[in-house]
Amino acid sequence: MVHADSSTFAEGMSKKEVYAQVLEQAKALFEGQRNWICNFSNTAALLWHAYHSLPLPSSAVNWAGFYFVDPTNASQLILGPFQGQVACQVIAFGKGVCGAAAKTGVTQLVEDVEKFPGHIACDGASRSEIVVPILKGGKVVAIIDIDCAELNGFGPEDQTALEELAKLLAQSCDF
Amino acid sequence: MVHADSSTFAEGMSKKEVYAQVLEQAKALFEGQRNWICNFSNTAALLWHAYHSLPLPSSAVNWAGFYFVDPTNASQLILGPFQGQVACQVIAFGKGVCGAAAKTGVTQLVEDVEKFPGHIACDGASRSEIVVPILKGGKVVAIIDIDCAELNGFGPEDQTALEELAKLLAQSCDF
């Protein structure tokens, strides 16, 4: 199979089926490859094209990617591979939705980012967000960050699938 | 300015104006930030949105991003940050268009990828390609790779601008 086909999602699939394809393709792509930059880059592509194959609100996802713990400052996140528009380079632990996930190690599912204390607007179009920490040996090493231009873009089904993806990334990559 | 605005390009700009904005925004984004993963990720976003603001063939760009020299094997490239569909994880120096640029340290401007010996089809839709090496201390550390779904997607104007961008990335990032 040509690599690009991994991120081609058939029309009319359910969200459950789309996430199943993301996880299956991610597992296949990570076989024999443990470089986290390579694997995060391909995963951002899988996620972006997955959301854009679904109906609204998922198709209104306007950013899908990663931040990782800054190797020069362990109390901040730094921008990793993503798809979407240019984004903030660094985010302090505890600041905004990404910072909260990094500090607590707990998924942040935010229906309306404007109601989230200290929300960082890298893109004024974003309305809702989900941030899932990637933990290795009990420590946050990176986060998955997905933004949506509609309110309530994400729910428990997204959380379950992205937490499974975060576990897979932690197991499959060397950081 | 909100970060996402860096990659918003006004309608009706010429290719020259669009590349000037890419270089100007890249310089601004790299100020005070030398992490290459962060800077390459934002640059891929700048390039993707730049091409998609232009008329055909530029708007048919279907992949924009980077490969870097694999830290575990200095004779192959490994996938870095990009925008577009899932891509090949590793490419041997000398193999295909990316591998030729990495081996020779010279830009590869390919009007028709199917006529390039040993072309690697990560995406069967790609028809033309430009690959620009990023050199640090005389050695290739990474490459910029742009694919287009139309023949003759790139010309001397693209080469000049992307070579300037490659120099900026080499100067601005620690690898």
Coordinates of C-alpha atoms in Angstrom, one line a residue, chain A residues 93-152:
Chain A
F93 CA 2.8 23.9 32.4
G94 CA -0.5 24.9 34.0
K95 CA -1.3 27.5 31.4
G96 CA -4.4 27.1 29.2
V97 CA -5.9 23.7 28.2
C98 CA -2.6 22.2 27.0
G99 CA -0.7 23.4 30.1
A100 CA -3.5 21.9 32.4
A101 CA -3.2 18.5 30.7
A102 CA 0.6 18.6 31.0
K103 CA 0.5 19.7 34.7
T104 CA -2.2 17.2 35.8
G105 CA -1.5 14.3 33.5
V106 CA -5.3 14.2 33.0
T107 CA -7.3 14.6 29.7
Q108 CA -8.9 18.1 29.3
L109 CA -12.2 17.9 27.3
V110 CA -13.3 21.5 26.8
E111 CA -16.8 22.2 25.3
D112 CA -16.1 26.0 25.1
V113 CA -12.5 27.2 25.2
E114 CA -13.6 30.8 26.0
K115 CA -15.0 29.5 29.4
F116 CA -11.6 27.8 30.2
P117 CA -9.6 29.9 32.6
G118 CA -6.3 31.2 31.0
H119 CA -7.2 29.8 27.6
I120 CA -4.4 30.5 25.0
A121 CA -5.8 31.6 21.7
C122 CA -3.2 30.4 19.1
D123 CA -6.1 30.6 16.6
G124 CA -9.1 32.9 17.3
A125 CA -11.3 30.5 15.3
S126 CA -11.0 27.6 17.8
R127 CA -14.1 27.0 19.9
S128 CA -13.6 23.7 21.6
E129 CA -10.6 21.5 22.4
I130 CA -9.4 18.1 23.7
V131 CA -5.9 17.6 25.1
V132 CA -4.7 14.1 26.0
P133 CA -1.4 13.6 27.9
I134 CA 1.1 11.1 26.7
L135 CA 2.7 9.5 29.8
K136 CA 5.9 7.4 29.9
G137 CA 6.9 5.9 33.2
G138 CA 4.2 8.0 35.0
K139 CA 5.6 11.3 33.6
V140 CA 4.0 13.5 30.9
V141 CA 6.4 13.5 27.9
A142 CA 4.0 15.1 25.3
I143 CA 0.3 15.9 24.7
I144 CA -2.1 15.3 21.8
D145 CA -4.0 18.6 21.1
I146 CA -7.0 18.8 18.8
D147 CA -8.9 22.1 18.3
C148 CA -12.3 22.5 16.7
A149 CA -13.9 25.6 15.2
E150 CA -17.3 24.5 16.6
L151 CA -18.5 24.4 20.2
N152 CA -18.7 20.8 21.7

